[in-house]
Structures are given as C-alpha cells and as structure tokens.
Amino acid sequence: MCGIFAYLNFNVSRERRYILEVLFNGLRRLEYRGYDSAGISIDSCNCSGSDLNRQIVTPPLVFRQEGNIESLVKSVYHDVDATDLNLEESFSIHAGIAHTRWATHGEPAPRNSHPQTSDAGNEFVVVHNGVVTNYEVLKETLVRHGFTFESETDTEVIPKLAKFVFDKANEEGDQSVTFSQVVLEVMRHLEGAYALIFKSRHYPNELIACKRGSPLLLGVKELAEEASIGSSFNDTKFLSSNGQPKELFLSSDANALVEHTKKVLVIEDGEVVHLKDGGVSILKFDQDKGKHEGTLSRPASVQRALSILEMEVEQINKGKYEHYMQKEIHEQPESLTTTMRGRLIRGGSCKAKTVLLGGLKDHLKTIRRSRRIVFIGCGTSYNAALASRPILEELSGIPVAMEIASDLLDRQGPIYREDTAVFVSQSGETADTLNALEYALENGALCVGITNTVGSAIARNTHCGVHINAGAEIGVASTKAYTSQIVVMTMVALAIGGDSISSQERRETVIDSLFDLPSKVKEVLKLDQEMKDLAKLLIAEQSLLVFGRGYNYATALEGALKVKEVALMHSEGILAGEMKHGPLALVDETLPIFVIATRDACFSKQQSVIQQLHARKGRLIVMCTKGDAASVCVGGSCRVIEVPQAEDCLQPVINIVPLQLLAYHLTVLRGHNVDQPRNLAKSVTTQ
C-alpha cells in the first residue's frame, strides 16, 4: 500500500527546482495511500548531449525520509542547502521517481523508505507498490552472489536483482542489453503483486514501469501547440517518439495526473512500459520466455491507445473545507445524485418506474437464474453490501450470501458455476477482493464488479458491473463511496427484480424514495453542529457501542468502524438481537451506547432494546425518525438524534451520516489526523 510517481520531461527545459516540486506535488496527491515515509530520486547532473557519458559514472541522487511528505520536502531542501547542488540548473531531458510508503516490511525509517537501490553507486533505483512474496528466497540467492542488504524491505531485492541481471549479461558479452530486457528478466523471478518504476544510471533519461496486480497509470502531455489541434485522443502517435516536446507521468492513481493531463493509459498486468526519447513502447511480459540462445529475450511491442480521464482538478481539492473527509461527507447529496443520474426512469402516467443499468442489462437473465448471489468485499464495502442484502433478497427471491474476501480465501469456501459473485470495492484494486475474484472466476461463477474506479482491476476482470460514480474519494475513511455503494446495490436489486409483477408497487416506492434521497441527506447534514456537541461530550471516552438490527445492523458496523478508524477510539457495532447473548454485561452508567431505532419493521424490537438498556442504567444516545423522540426516550433519560424518514432499504444512507459527522468531529477534537489515520491507508493492495 504505497503511492509511486514519476515525471519525465523531454525536449522541454525544466529547472531542478521545478522537477522537485512536480515530484513533491505528485506525492502529496498520493499521500492517502501511505504516509509513514517517503523518498525521491533525481539526476545529479545534466546528462543531455555531450554530458551523456558523464552520467554513466555519476549516480543519481536518492533522498529518503521518515514521516510525511512535508518531512521529506524539508529534508531534501536542507540537504540541498548543505551541498553545492544548483536548483536553477536546467534539464531538457530528465527522469525523476518518487514514493510515499505505508510500511509492510520493516519499520518506517530512511533505510526502509523507497527508492530502494542496487548498491552504493545507485546503478538501479526502484520504487514499488505491492508485496514480493518470494523476496526471502531471492535475498538468499543474491547474498550468495555477494550482495549486501541494508533494509528490511521486500523491495530491496528488486534493484539488486536488476544489477545482477545487467552484470551477468555484460559478463556474457551482451553489451547491447536494453533496459526493458533487464526488467523483463527481473519480472520473471518475482512473485506477488507489484507496480514498479525503474531508473538506472546505465540508461540515462529512461524509465521503465511494469505491474502485476497493483494499479499504475501513464499520463501524456504534449506541449507543442500544433500537436493537440485536430488530433484524436485515441491516436497512438501520442505514444510515439516524434521529437515533440512533452511531459510523461507515471502514477498509482489518477489524482496525481489530472492537474497535468487528462490523456492517460491504464497499464495492464504483465505490461512493461518503456519511456525513452520522448516515446513510449509497451512490451508484454511472458513468464515462459526467458533467455534465448544465451541472450535475454526481446519480446515484440504492443499497440495501445490513450483514453481521456473524466475528472476535474476541483474534485481533488479541499475547497472550502478543512479536511477531505469533511468535504466528502458534505458532498453526499451531489455524489448520490451523480450515482443515480440517467439510471432511474420514472416514466409517464401509464409507464412503470424502472431502473436502467447498462453494465448489467445483458446479464440480468443469467443473474435471475442464479443458485445464489454472493456479496464479496472488505471493510466498508462489505458493510455496504450487508446493508443492501435484505432488499436484494426481497426483490430477487434469490438467497444472498455474505463473504469477507480474506475469509472466503482462507476457507476456500464453495463457489459454484450457478452462483453470481458480486465484488464490491471502492478502489477496484483491493488485494483480498481481487484474489477472491480470481478464485470465483476459476470456479466458473458469473462475476459482477461494483467499484468507483473506471479501469480498475475489478472493473476490467469481472464479466459485468456497475460504476458507482461517487467521484474521487481521498480521505482514508470512506464516506460518500459507502452511501453510493448502497444506492447502486439497491438499484441492482430493482433491476434483477424488474420482471416480477408482484413486487412492482414496492419497486416503484423504492424508486420514488431514491429520487428524494439527496434532499434528505442534505437535510440530515444540518445535524453537523449537534454531532459536534455530542463529540465534545464523548471526547474523553475510551469505548462506544453501537446497536442496530435489520437494515441498520450494517449502519452499526459502519458507524463503529468510522469512529475506530479516524478517532482511534474503541467502538463496536453489535446486532441488537444479540444484546442478551453477552454484550449486555458491558452496560453500566458510564459506557456510551448508540442505538439506531428509526422506523422500520424492527422498530418495536429496538424499543424493547432501549427499555432493557435503560433498566441497566445505560448511557443512551438514540437515533430515531423525526417525531419519534417520545417513543424511544424513556422518561427523557437519553440523548435523541432525529433524522428524516426514507424507505426502509434506503434508511441506512440517511442514518450513517450523523455517525460519519460524529467520527469526524471526535477526531478533530481529539487532535488526530482526519485524512491520514494512524497505521491505515486508502487502498489496501497488500494481503
């Protein structure tokens, strides 16, 4: 779980200071992916023209620092001030790489930060997102060949392996070995999931990127005015070495590209992307192809076209808000509207209200014949699926199973050809969910993806799916993606059950409620100050219990997860029906207990739960439907939060918002980092 970024300028003069700032800003855009250490690598001299030979013996500079990006920035400029490095020196061609880390192997420290290097001379330098699962075996082999290791990371084997391959080829007389051949041979020995960017002093002004499992994008910015006039965005000439001035970018995420260019290429698994002389060549890695007649293999290149990034810079800025999480909570009326746009059809006076999901329409008949539907996800995505399960079961009449992705894999749980497996992931790159997808595909199930990221691994590898269109979500704690996921899965339920006459009235009621949902979320956001006041009362507490049932069991789980994630406060979501089977023992007059008791089929049961908690002198906070305060608050002894009423299957979208606000304000008041909670990162791309 890391962010990697690279910037290469070709035939356009850029000062070293400018290059550094581009790399730093790229890392700032990716910092949500990891923020315990960071590093960059740039050239130590201008290696264009007659200086090219000098670069072969002059190693690139590597800067690494524990802490967040700003710690790295201060460290780099401090080191620059202590040397004679000229920040105003211009480069017509330069390749720089950068990395922000979420520690998996080795504690946060400069020696474990990236870029990792091959040796003291920095012959090969690598940034890496992912995990190399066979690094211990590779490390033992390299140690036997005389290599010494300085870090505890799995990544360090990669640049050292590259140096080993390069040196071996030169010893065998292959003086013409190319950068891409070296990288392809390195890939042949790696196991696990990774996205890599290589830089080498042996191949000045070149970069190589490759990936397996972890996300990576290429951005292309043509600087010549005439190059953009009348050109098709799908024209492969943008990738050719045409001598035109341009800037090339590599990034783990589109967030770091959109301020530079919207012309992108989503790099596929097994592709090796070679940036050289302003051009981009793409090779396809073949595990079975190694050495051929004593020399390294030279695979043929493949043709790919650029696509257009549908994102605006404004989406990745905080705007008037102090934090991304705060912004994304308050964006939910708009994000829900976008999620539903063009998908809900109200029809005329004589036409039925329907849902149109283009990504599913060709597979609806197959889904309706399924033996069962299996929701598979992790964390917040799992909770969103859990909130949607009852309406899907009701409208489809098909049994719906819930699976946490990692547990499904651990158990090797049965998945059948007659199953429809629905994979839910905000990023579309979640490692456990991707592995579960591979498992389901092997077992012949119809695989459906529900993700917020166009071109993600889940979007590409499932048979069909629905994009949630929630917009960029940068805060580590998911908020607007959660509510959009519930809405999308509700629409999926409506589409699957669309052939049933008996449920038509129910479906139309749900569709009407979907149209009203954004305005009701806007209304519930007015509780912001009330939730801040509540947070002030809970600021010193060590624990919080959240009780829910029916549709709102998922709300209890998700609300507790938000408090846990960002406020760093122990919180537990509990199925209210299980209260007497253990949790009741925790209840006393000091423990805050949040009970969700809005109007639905479980309302009377929740009233009973409140009575029992009150009888044990529980310190109650009750969420109820507007006008129900007297019905849920026994003798005025509890704090009540009133929310607008929606159709029962959509009530979780309303009910989670006050809990999101509570988690946000608790975090701010407790002095923690809202957008970068301790030990967490946004997209879990490691197992």
XYZ file of C-alpha atoms in Angstrom:
687
model
C 0.000 0.000 0.000
C 2.098 2.822 -1.292
C 2.000 5.585 -3.870
C 4.506 5.730 -6.716
C 5.014 8.639 -9.086
C 7.430 9.569 -11.881
C 7.996 12.613 -14.066
C 9.981 12.710 -17.327
C 10.363 15.909 -19.349
C 11.543 15.582 -22.955
C 12.759 18.412 -25.206
C 11.427 20.981 -22.770
C 13.697 22.831 -20.377
C 12.861 22.376 -16.685
C 14.865 23.607 -13.710
C 15.794 21.160 -10.956
C 13.595 23.106 -8.508
C 10.586 22.701 -10.825
C 11.265 18.959 -11.204
C 11.442 18.556 -7.429
C 8.142 20.389 -6.948
C 6.388 18.241 -9.566
C 7.586 15.115 -7.733
C 6.617 16.505 -4.321
C 3.149 17.531 -5.530
C 2.664 14.111 -7.103
C 3.395 12.538 -3.729
C 1.037 14.939 -1.956
C -1.770 13.750 -4.241
C -0.905 10.145 -3.394
C -0.238 10.605 0.317
C -3.564 8.996 1.287
C -2.051 5.719 0.021
C 0.673 5.803 2.688
C 2.332 8.466 4.789
C 4.873 6.966 7.183
C 7.932 7.643 4.984
C 8.778 8.937 1.522
C 11.595 9.421 -0.956
C 12.646 10.625 -4.422
C 15.444 10.085 -6.921
C 16.680 12.714 -9.398
C 19.741 13.143 -11.590
C 22.863 14.632 -10.056
C 23.947 16.283 -13.315
C 22.551 17.429 -16.629
C 23.124 14.294 -18.712
C 21.870 15.567 -22.057
C 24.070 15.997 -25.110
C 27.803 15.865 -24.503
C 27.335 15.124 -20.807
C 25.781 11.735 -21.531
C 28.977 9.791 -20.853
C 29.484 11.575 -17.564
C 26.106 10.335 -16.369
C 27.251 6.714 -16.685
C 29.696 7.249 -13.829
C 27.656 9.821 -11.899
C 24.992 8.114 -9.776
C 21.505 9.593 -9.429
C 20.685 11.285 -6.137
C 18.405 9.478 -3.701
C 16.618 11.261 -0.841
C 14.647 9.299 1.766
C 12.968 10.425 4.961
C 10.763 9.011 7.709
C 7.444 10.816 8.199
C 5.012 12.501 5.827
C 5.698 14.275 2.535
C 6.428 17.623 4.176
C 9.131 15.936 6.264
C 10.720 14.755 3.008
C 10.465 18.219 1.438
C 12.214 19.844 4.410
C 14.862 17.136 4.424
C 15.601 17.485 0.690
C 15.949 21.271 0.791
C 18.072 21.018 3.933
C 20.393 18.564 2.154
C 20.475 20.786 -0.934
C 21.470 23.792 1.182
C 24.319 21.758 2.679
C 25.726 20.919 -0.781
C 26.519 22.808 -3.955
C 23.520 21.331 -5.815
C 22.146 24.005 -8.124
C 18.337 24.139 -8.026
C 18.311 26.504 -11.014
C 20.166 24.059 -13.274
C 18.036 23.293 -16.341
C 17.407 19.911 -17.933
C 15.971 19.462 -21.409
C 15.550 15.768 -20.572
C 15.231 14.409 -17.044
C 13.634 11.398 -15.353
C 12.693 11.512 -11.663
C 10.858 8.988 -9.491
C 9.114 9.297 -6.127
C 7.421 7.150 -3.492
C 5.233 7.520 -0.409
C 5.137 4.482 1.852
C 2.765 2.518 4.035
C 5.064 0.142 5.903
C 4.593 -3.599 5.395
C 8.167 -4.903 5.656
C 10.339 -3.007 8.117
C 9.534 -0.064 10.354
C 9.207 3.480 8.998
C 12.827 4.617 8.677
C 15.029 6.116 5.931
C 16.742 2.759 5.281
C 13.352 1.121 4.637
C 11.973 4.003 2.567
C 11.922 3.983 -1.215
C 13.521 4.422 -3.691
C 15.490 1.273 -2.887
C 18.855 0.973 -4.605
C 21.069 -1.778 -6.025
C 24.308 -0.607 -4.423
C 26.194 2.398 -3.119
C 26.522 3.657 -6.691
C 22.738 3.650 -7.256
C 23.134 1.772 -10.543
C 19.480 0.721 -10.407
C 16.842 2.565 -8.381
C 13.293 1.284 -7.833
C 10.004 2.460 -6.322
C 7.468 -0.265 -5.545
C 3.814 -0.607 -4.551
C 2.815 -4.117 -3.509
C 4.455 -7.147 -1.930
C 7.086 -9.526 -3.311
C 6.120 -12.827 -1.700
C 9.315 -14.715 -2.611
C 11.745 -11.995 -1.559
C 13.404 -14.151 1.137
C 14.434 -16.799 -1.421
C 15.703 -14.114 -3.817
C 17.554 -12.405 -0.979
C 19.349 -15.610 -0.008
C 20.410 -16.148 -3.619
C 21.695 -12.587 -4.005
C 23.591 -12.756 -0.695
C 25.368 -15.874 -2.001
C 26.423 -13.803 -5.025
C 27.990 -11.158 -2.807
C 25.196 -8.614 -2.397
C 24.681 -6.958 0.984
C 21.306 -5.703 2.191
C 20.681 -2.592 4.257
C 16.887 -2.570 4.637
C 14.244 -4.929 5.988
C 12.043 -4.447 2.928
C 10.946 -6.936 0.320
C 11.665 -4.267 -2.323
C 15.449 -4.161 -1.986
C 15.806 -7.481 -3.813
C 14.414 -5.854 -6.995
C 17.148 -3.281 -7.800
C 19.814 -5.758 -6.670
C 18.333 -8.416 -8.953
C 18.354 -5.869 -11.802
C 22.057 -5.184 -11.204
C 22.742 -8.921 -11.079
C 20.958 -9.466 -14.419
C 22.720 -6.474 -16.018
C 26.173 -7.516 -14.789
C 25.601 -11.130 -15.861
C 24.572 -10.066 -19.372
C 27.676 -7.898 -19.712
C 29.924 -10.684 -18.415
C 28.497 -12.951 -21.110
C 29.341 -10.371 -23.754
C 25.847 -8.958 -24.325
C 26.908 -5.306 -24.299
C 23.706 -4.270 -26.067
C 21.317 -5.467 -23.369
C 18.428 -2.992 -23.139
C 16.737 -1.596 -20.057
C 13.493 -3.413 -20.910
C 15.306 -6.738 -21.263
C 16.794 -6.323 -17.786
C 13.374 -5.537 -16.296
C 11.645 -8.416 -18.096
C 14.225 -10.826 -16.675
C 13.700 -9.362 -13.184
C 9.924 -9.833 -13.527
C 10.461 -13.467 -14.438
C 11.833 -14.061 -10.919
C 9.273 -12.043 -8.934
C 6.178 -13.474 -7.277
C 3.406 -11.457 -5.667
C 1.615 -8.222 -6.533
C 3.536 -5.150 -7.574
C 3.750 -1.944 -9.545
C 7.342 -0.892 -10.205
C 9.198 2.057 -11.707
C 12.898 1.582 -12.548
C 15.564 4.242 -13.062
C 19.184 3.454 -13.890
C 22.395 5.382 -14.470
C 23.207 2.844 -17.203
C 20.131 4.057 -19.102
C 20.041 7.832 -18.507
C 16.796 9.687 -19.212
C 14.854 6.429 -19.419
C 12.214 4.979 -17.127
C 10.583 1.555 -17.087
C 7.259 0.783 -15.429
C 5.640 -2.621 -15.013
C 2.843 -4.084 -12.952
C 1.121 -7.204 -11.761
C -1.959 -6.682 -9.585
C -1.178 -3.168 -8.285
C -2.524 -0.081 -10.120
C -0.387 2.079 -12.410
C -1.239 4.750 -14.988
C 0.723 6.646 -17.632
C -0.085 10.286 -18.343
C 0.999 12.034 -21.568
C 1.164 15.815 -22.008
C 2.120 17.101 -25.476
C 3.500 20.623 -25.202
C 3.686 21.569 -28.889
C 0.625 23.658 -29.769
C 0.167 22.043 -33.167
C 0.265 18.529 -31.655
C -3.106 18.964 -29.978
C -5.000 20.604 -32.831
C -7.291 18.205 -34.633
C -5.710 15.123 -33.054
C -7.777 12.179 -31.921
C -7.338 11.325 -28.265
C -7.120 7.683 -29.277
C -4.309 8.381 -31.727
C -1.320 6.188 -30.859
C 1.014 8.908 -32.196
C 0.909 10.411 -28.720
C 2.971 7.397 -27.623
C 5.482 7.608 -30.472
C 8.957 9.103 -30.352
C 8.172 12.059 -32.611
C 10.672 14.529 -31.157
C 7.893 16.851 -29.964
C 8.384 18.407 -26.510
C 6.303 16.530 -23.959
C 5.979 15.535 -20.344
C 5.321 11.945 -19.281
C 3.981 10.908 -15.899
C 3.537 7.599 -14.095
C 1.278 7.324 -11.077
C -0.531 4.863 -8.827
C -3.657 6.958 -9.128
C -5.310 9.424 -11.492
C -5.422 12.001 -8.668
C -1.769 12.834 -9.282
C -2.204 13.112 -13.059
C -5.317 15.221 -13.571
C -3.627 18.569 -12.822
C -1.078 17.813 -15.576
C -3.031 15.958 -18.268
C -6.216 14.044 -18.977
C -4.627 11.793 -21.590
C -3.877 8.543 -19.800
C -3.094 4.913 -20.378
C -4.158 2.356 -17.774
C -1.236 -0.066 -17.706
C -2.390 -3.698 -17.824
C -0.988 -6.585 -15.807
C 2.123 -8.009 -17.422
C 2.873 -4.889 -19.469
C 6.303 -3.282 -19.424
C 6.183 0.407 -20.351
C 9.493 1.880 -21.540
C 9.848 5.682 -21.656
C 12.738 6.665 -23.910
C 13.498 9.590 -26.247
C 10.052 11.052 -25.624
C 8.346 7.884 -26.853
C 6.509 5.077 -25.090
C 6.979 1.451 -26.057
C 4.859 -1.252 -24.454
C 6.034 -4.844 -24.169
C 4.015 -7.823 -22.984
C 5.690 -9.946 -20.331
C 5.598 -13.707 -20.923
C 6.587 -15.795 -17.907
C 7.639 -18.681 -20.151
C 10.062 -16.603 -22.227
C 13.476 -16.263 -20.639
C 16.854 -16.477 -22.246
C 17.119 -17.361 -25.899
C 20.415 -18.818 -27.093
C 22.324 -17.294 -24.179
C 20.913 -13.771 -24.549
C 17.945 -12.104 -22.882
C 14.649 -12.318 -24.769
C 13.373 -9.376 -26.841
C 9.557 -9.521 -26.910
C 7.594 -7.632 -29.534
C 5.885 -4.371 -28.620
C 2.096 -3.985 -28.442
C -0.092 -1.065 -29.537
C -2.284 0.749 -27.017
C -4.378 3.889 -27.294
C -4.747 6.681 -24.766
C -8.050 7.352 -23.045
C -9.470 10.525 -21.529
C -9.597 10.978 -17.775
C -13.094 12.021 -16.694
C -12.017 14.020 -13.669
C -11.565 17.675 -12.785
C -8.865 19.207 -10.598
C -11.588 20.664 -8.357
C -12.586 17.140 -7.341
C -9.246 16.539 -5.673
C -9.026 19.882 -3.856
C -10.495 20.550 -0.395
C -12.266 23.721 -1.485
C -13.821 25.499 1.489
C -13.365 22.522 3.815
C -10.558 21.870 6.275
C -10.301 18.150 5.567
C -11.106 15.761 2.724
C -13.300 13.628 4.998
C -15.377 16.679 5.933
C -15.681 17.653 2.263
C -16.706 14.154 1.213
C -19.351 13.864 3.942
C -20.912 17.131 2.802
C -20.657 16.185 -0.892
C -23.038 13.250 -0.460
C -26.194 14.944 -1.786
C -24.308 15.663 -5.026
C -22.486 12.309 -5.183
C -25.770 10.409 -4.722
C -27.379 12.470 -7.471
C -24.474 11.635 -9.783
C -24.690 7.951 -8.851
C -28.358 7.829 -9.918
C -28.142 10.151 -12.936
C -29.507 8.523 -16.088
C -30.268 5.271 -14.281
C -33.702 5.954 -12.782
C -36.637 6.159 -15.186
C -39.881 7.462 -13.756
C -41.827 7.010 -16.985
C -45.131 8.696 -17.789
C -48.577 8.290 -16.278
C -49.046 4.863 -17.849
C -45.415 3.701 -17.789
C -43.804 1.828 -14.929
C -40.911 3.314 -12.997
C -37.759 1.373 -13.807
C -34.001 1.229 -13.393
C -31.574 1.074 -16.310
C -28.091 -0.260 -15.593
C -26.242 -0.543 -18.903
C -23.415 -2.594 -17.437
C -25.807 -5.329 -16.279
C -28.609 -5.454 -18.818
C -27.076 -8.239 -20.940
C -26.574 -10.453 -17.895
C -29.825 -9.972 -15.968
C -31.378 -13.213 -17.223
C -28.337 -15.188 -16.092
C -28.360 -13.499 -12.671
C -32.066 -14.261 -12.213
C -31.345 -17.950 -12.810
C -28.551 -17.984 -10.209
C -28.483 -20.590 -7.473
C -27.467 -17.773 -5.099
C -25.890 -14.315 -5.110
C -22.668 -13.923 -3.121
C -21.533 -10.475 -1.984
C -17.747 -10.311 -1.501
C -15.896 -7.340 -0.043
C -13.784 -5.963 2.793
C -14.348 -3.279 5.419
C -16.716 -0.501 4.407
C -17.561 -2.191 1.089
C -18.630 -5.329 2.965
C -20.843 -3.197 5.228
C -22.476 -1.530 2.216
C -23.242 -4.952 0.731
C -24.662 -6.102 4.078
C -26.982 -3.077 4.141
C -28.223 -3.993 0.652
C -28.725 -7.718 1.216
C -32.323 -7.568 2.567
C -33.742 -5.634 -0.403
C -31.916 -7.865 -2.888
C -33.301 -10.997 -1.240
C -36.787 -9.483 -1.140
C -36.934 -8.355 -4.774
C -34.998 -11.198 -6.402
C -36.163 -14.155 -4.340
C -32.604 -15.489 -4.586
C -30.592 -16.444 -1.462
C -27.874 -13.872 -0.805
C -24.671 -14.881 0.989
C -22.107 -12.525 2.524
C -18.387 -13.195 2.348
C -15.438 -11.242 3.713
C -12.929 -11.692 0.897
C -9.984 -12.806 3.032
C -12.121 -15.328 4.935
C -13.533 -16.825 1.737
C -9.992 -17.445 0.540
C -8.803 -18.792 3.892
C -11.647 -21.314 3.968
C -11.610 -21.971 0.221
C -15.379 -21.649 0.570
C -17.551 -23.197 -2.136
C -18.342 -21.039 -5.165
C -20.447 -22.712 -7.876
C -20.916 -22.199 -11.600
C -24.560 -21.348 -10.886
C -23.564 -18.540 -8.481
C -23.400 -14.828 -9.195
C -20.493 -13.344 -7.252
C -20.676 -9.570 -6.671
C -17.340 -7.913 -5.839
C -17.610 -4.585 -4.039
C -14.569 -2.293 -3.783
C -14.225 1.493 -3.832
C -10.780 1.414 -5.434
C -11.296 -1.729 -7.515
C -7.770 -2.747 -6.504
C -8.297 -4.290 -3.032
C -5.882 -7.226 -2.873
C -8.095 -9.689 -0.965
C -11.108 -8.901 -3.143
C -9.022 -9.316 -6.302
C -7.761 -12.695 -5.109
C -11.333 -13.732 -4.320
C -12.320 -12.622 -7.840
C -9.627 -14.829 -9.336
C -10.896 -17.710 -7.185
C -14.514 -17.172 -8.297
C -13.502 -16.972 -11.968
C -11.632 -20.251 -11.631
C -14.811 -21.805 -10.218
C -16.914 -20.587 -13.145
C -19.200 -18.105 -11.361
C -20.655 -15.060 -13.106
C -18.632 -12.181 -11.632
C -20.091 -8.682 -11.189
C -17.991 -5.675 -10.154
C -19.202 -2.659 -8.181
C -16.420 -0.091 -7.979
C -15.741 3.642 -8.009
C -12.715 3.443 -10.307
C -13.025 3.157 -14.066
C -10.327 0.895 -15.497
C -9.511 -0.707 -12.139
C -8.554 -4.374 -11.913
C -12.006 -5.408 -10.674
C -13.730 -3.361 -13.387
C -11.556 -4.995 -16.059
C -11.652 -8.586 -14.842
C -15.338 -9.061 -13.983
C -17.884 -10.150 -16.596
C -20.068 -7.092 -15.998
C -20.644 -4.430 -13.397
C -21.776 -1.009 -12.284
C -19.627 2.049 -11.668
C -20.839 3.964 -8.587
C -19.832 7.429 -9.940
C -19.223 8.852 -6.467
C -16.279 10.957 -7.631
C -12.747 10.981 -6.224
C -12.608 9.979 -2.569
C -9.300 10.953 -0.971
C -9.992 10.740 2.765
C -8.805 7.342 4.001
C -12.093 6.722 5.824
C -14.718 6.053 3.151
C -17.893 8.136 3.394
C -19.554 9.099 0.126
C -18.459 5.877 -1.587
C -20.296 3.895 1.115
C -23.614 5.644 0.539
C -23.241 5.458 -3.249
C -22.481 1.737 -2.987
C -25.737 1.171 -1.085
C -27.685 3.120 -3.700
C -26.068 1.202 -6.580
C -26.750 -2.161 -4.953
C -30.343 -1.121 -4.307
C -30.651 -0.273 -8.000
C -29.125 -3.661 -8.841
C -31.848 -5.282 -6.709
C -34.501 -3.258 -8.555
C -33.063 -4.328 -11.928
C -32.880 -8.026 -11.017
C -36.425 -7.976 -9.618
C -37.708 -5.923 -12.553
C -39.508 -8.880 -14.168
C -41.762 -9.533 -11.161
C -45.313 -8.150 -11.284
C -45.956 -8.932 -7.617
C -43.161 -6.599 -6.435
C -43.875 -3.757 -8.869
C -45.540 -1.494 -6.298
C -42.662 -1.984 -3.870
C -40.100 -1.259 -6.587
C -41.848 1.959 -7.583
C -41.965 3.085 -3.944
C -38.221 2.480 -3.629
C -37.570 4.397 -6.877
C -39.601 7.362 -5.593
C -37.565 7.268 -2.380
C -34.323 7.200 -4.384
C -35.348 10.425 -6.143
C -35.954 12.058 -2.745
C -32.783 10.712 -1.133
C -30.305 13.549 -1.960
C -32.597 16.187 -0.433
C -32.998 14.095 2.736
C -29.241 13.642 3.052
C -28.907 17.406 2.655
C -31.398 17.796 5.495
C -29.588 15.381 7.817
C -26.301 17.228 7.220
C -27.852 20.099 9.202
C -27.118 17.970 12.290
C -23.433 18.880 11.927
C -23.314 21.196 14.952
C -25.412 18.807 17.042
C -22.964 15.968 16.318
C -20.060 18.269 17.177
C -21.677 18.993 20.545
C -22.135 15.266 21.112
C -18.490 14.669 20.191
C -17.454 17.152 22.904
C -19.289 15.002 25.471
C -17.583 11.829 24.226
C -14.083 13.235 23.718
C -12.594 11.546 26.795
C -14.397 8.214 26.409
C -12.463 5.030 25.746
C -15.232 2.992 24.145
C -18.539 3.239 22.279
C -21.121 0.552 21.495
C -23.469 0.910 18.506
C -26.610 -1.259 18.334
C -28.580 -1.825 15.148
C -30.691 -4.519 13.519
C -32.344 -5.322 10.215
C -31.251 -2.845 7.570
C -29.336 -0.916 10.211
C -27.094 -3.671 11.511
C -24.753 -2.577 8.717
C -25.145 1.038 9.901
C -23.997 -0.008 13.374
C -20.961 -1.794 11.946
C -20.045 1.058 9.626
C -20.593 3.783 12.245
C -18.398 1.926 14.729
C -15.774 1.381 12.026
C -15.628 5.116 11.262
C -15.098 6.009 14.924
C -12.467 3.293 15.211
C -10.643 4.304 12.005
C -10.236 8.021 12.499
C -10.948 8.891 16.161
C -8.765 5.960 17.336
C -11.439 5.109 19.902
C -12.568 1.557 20.572
C -16.049 1.117 19.116
C -18.097 -1.930 18.322
C -21.129 -2.409 16.096
C -23.453 -5.017 17.570
C -26.529 -6.773 16.221
C -29.205 -5.707 18.703
C -30.772 -9.190 18.674
C -27.518 -10.487 20.197
C -27.528 -7.986 23.065
C -28.582 -10.512 25.716
C -26.028 -13.049 24.500
C -23.024 -11.302 26.033
C -22.851 -7.556 25.256
C -25.366 -6.685 27.996
C -22.657 -7.484 30.557
C -20.764 -4.357 29.447
C -23.640 -1.969 30.156
C -23.301 0.493 33.044
C -23.905 4.186 33.666
C -20.533 5.245 32.203
C -20.376 3.397 28.854
C -21.885 5.446 25.970
C -24.270 3.345 23.857
C -25.617 4.470 20.488
C -28.887 2.792 19.459
C -30.304 3.107 15.935
C -34.098 2.975 16.212
C -35.600 4.527 13.089
C -38.998 3.423 11.775
C -38.948 0.079 10.002
C -40.112 -3.494 10.656
C -37.681 -3.776 13.584
C -38.763 -0.567 15.344
C -40.740 -2.217 18.161
C -37.860 -4.607 18.842
C -35.478 -1.679 19.123
C -37.855 -0.013 21.573
C -37.552 -3.133 23.712
C -33.747 -2.979 23.474
C -33.798 0.645 24.661
C -36.014 -0.334 27.611
C -33.620 -3.094 28.646
C -30.560 -0.874 28.343
C -32.317 1.847 30.342
C -33.165 -0.680 33.054
C -29.396 -1.366 33.399
C -28.736 2.393 33.701
C -27.214 2.537 30.226
C -25.910 5.893 28.980
C -28.022 6.064 25.839
C -27.807 8.039 22.612
C -30.742 7.131 20.368
C -31.159 7.858 16.664
C -34.821 7.904 15.700
C -37.155 9.122 12.969
C -38.379 12.719 13.281
C -41.305 12.873 15.696
C -40.421 9.637 17.494
C -38.373 11.121 20.351
C -41.093 10.466 22.921
C -41.462 6.858 21.737
C -37.796 5.981 22.142
C -36.638 8.123 25.041
C -37.733 6.574 28.315
C -38.579 9.373 30.727
C -36.331 11.834 28.886
C -33.270 9.980 30.143
C -31.362 9.707 26.872
C -29.966 11.967 24.165
C -32.010 11.820 20.944
C -30.901 12.452 17.370
C -33.817 12.806 14.948
C -33.383 12.069 11.236
C -35.762 12.246 8.265
C -37.537 9.063 7.196
C -36.822 7.253 3.922
C -37.920 3.896 2.547
C -36.558 1.204 4.889
C -33.935 -0.112 2.426
C -32.542 3.418 1.966
C -32.719 4.473 5.608
C -29.092 3.287 6.173
C -27.946 6.028 3.769
C -29.623 8.638 5.992
C -28.615 7.056 9.283
C -24.893 6.748 8.588
C -24.413 10.488 8.017
C -24.717 11.557 11.717
C -22.276 8.793 12.650
C -19.836 9.981 9.959
C -20.101 13.509 11.369
C -19.604 12.216 14.910
C -16.471 10.313 13.901
C -15.132 13.389 12.091
C -15.672 15.788 14.992
C -14.356 13.307 17.577
C -11.166 13.004 15.549
C -10.655 16.764 15.226
C -11.381 17.372 18.915
C -9.013 14.586 19.968
C -6.263 16.135 17.842
C -5.793 13.267 15.380
C -5.192 13.460 11.635
C -8.607 13.037 9.988
C -7.462 12.238 6.463
C -4.463 10.109 7.420
C -5.422 7.904 10.370
C -2.692 6.006 12.177
C -1.483 2.782 10.511
C -4.087 2.917 7.732
C -4.064 3.746 4.041
C -6.809 4.219 1.479
C -6.442 1.316 -0.918
C -5.361 -1.996 0.603
C -3.339 -3.509 -2.223
C -1.435 -5.934 0.024
C -2.719 -9.030 1.774
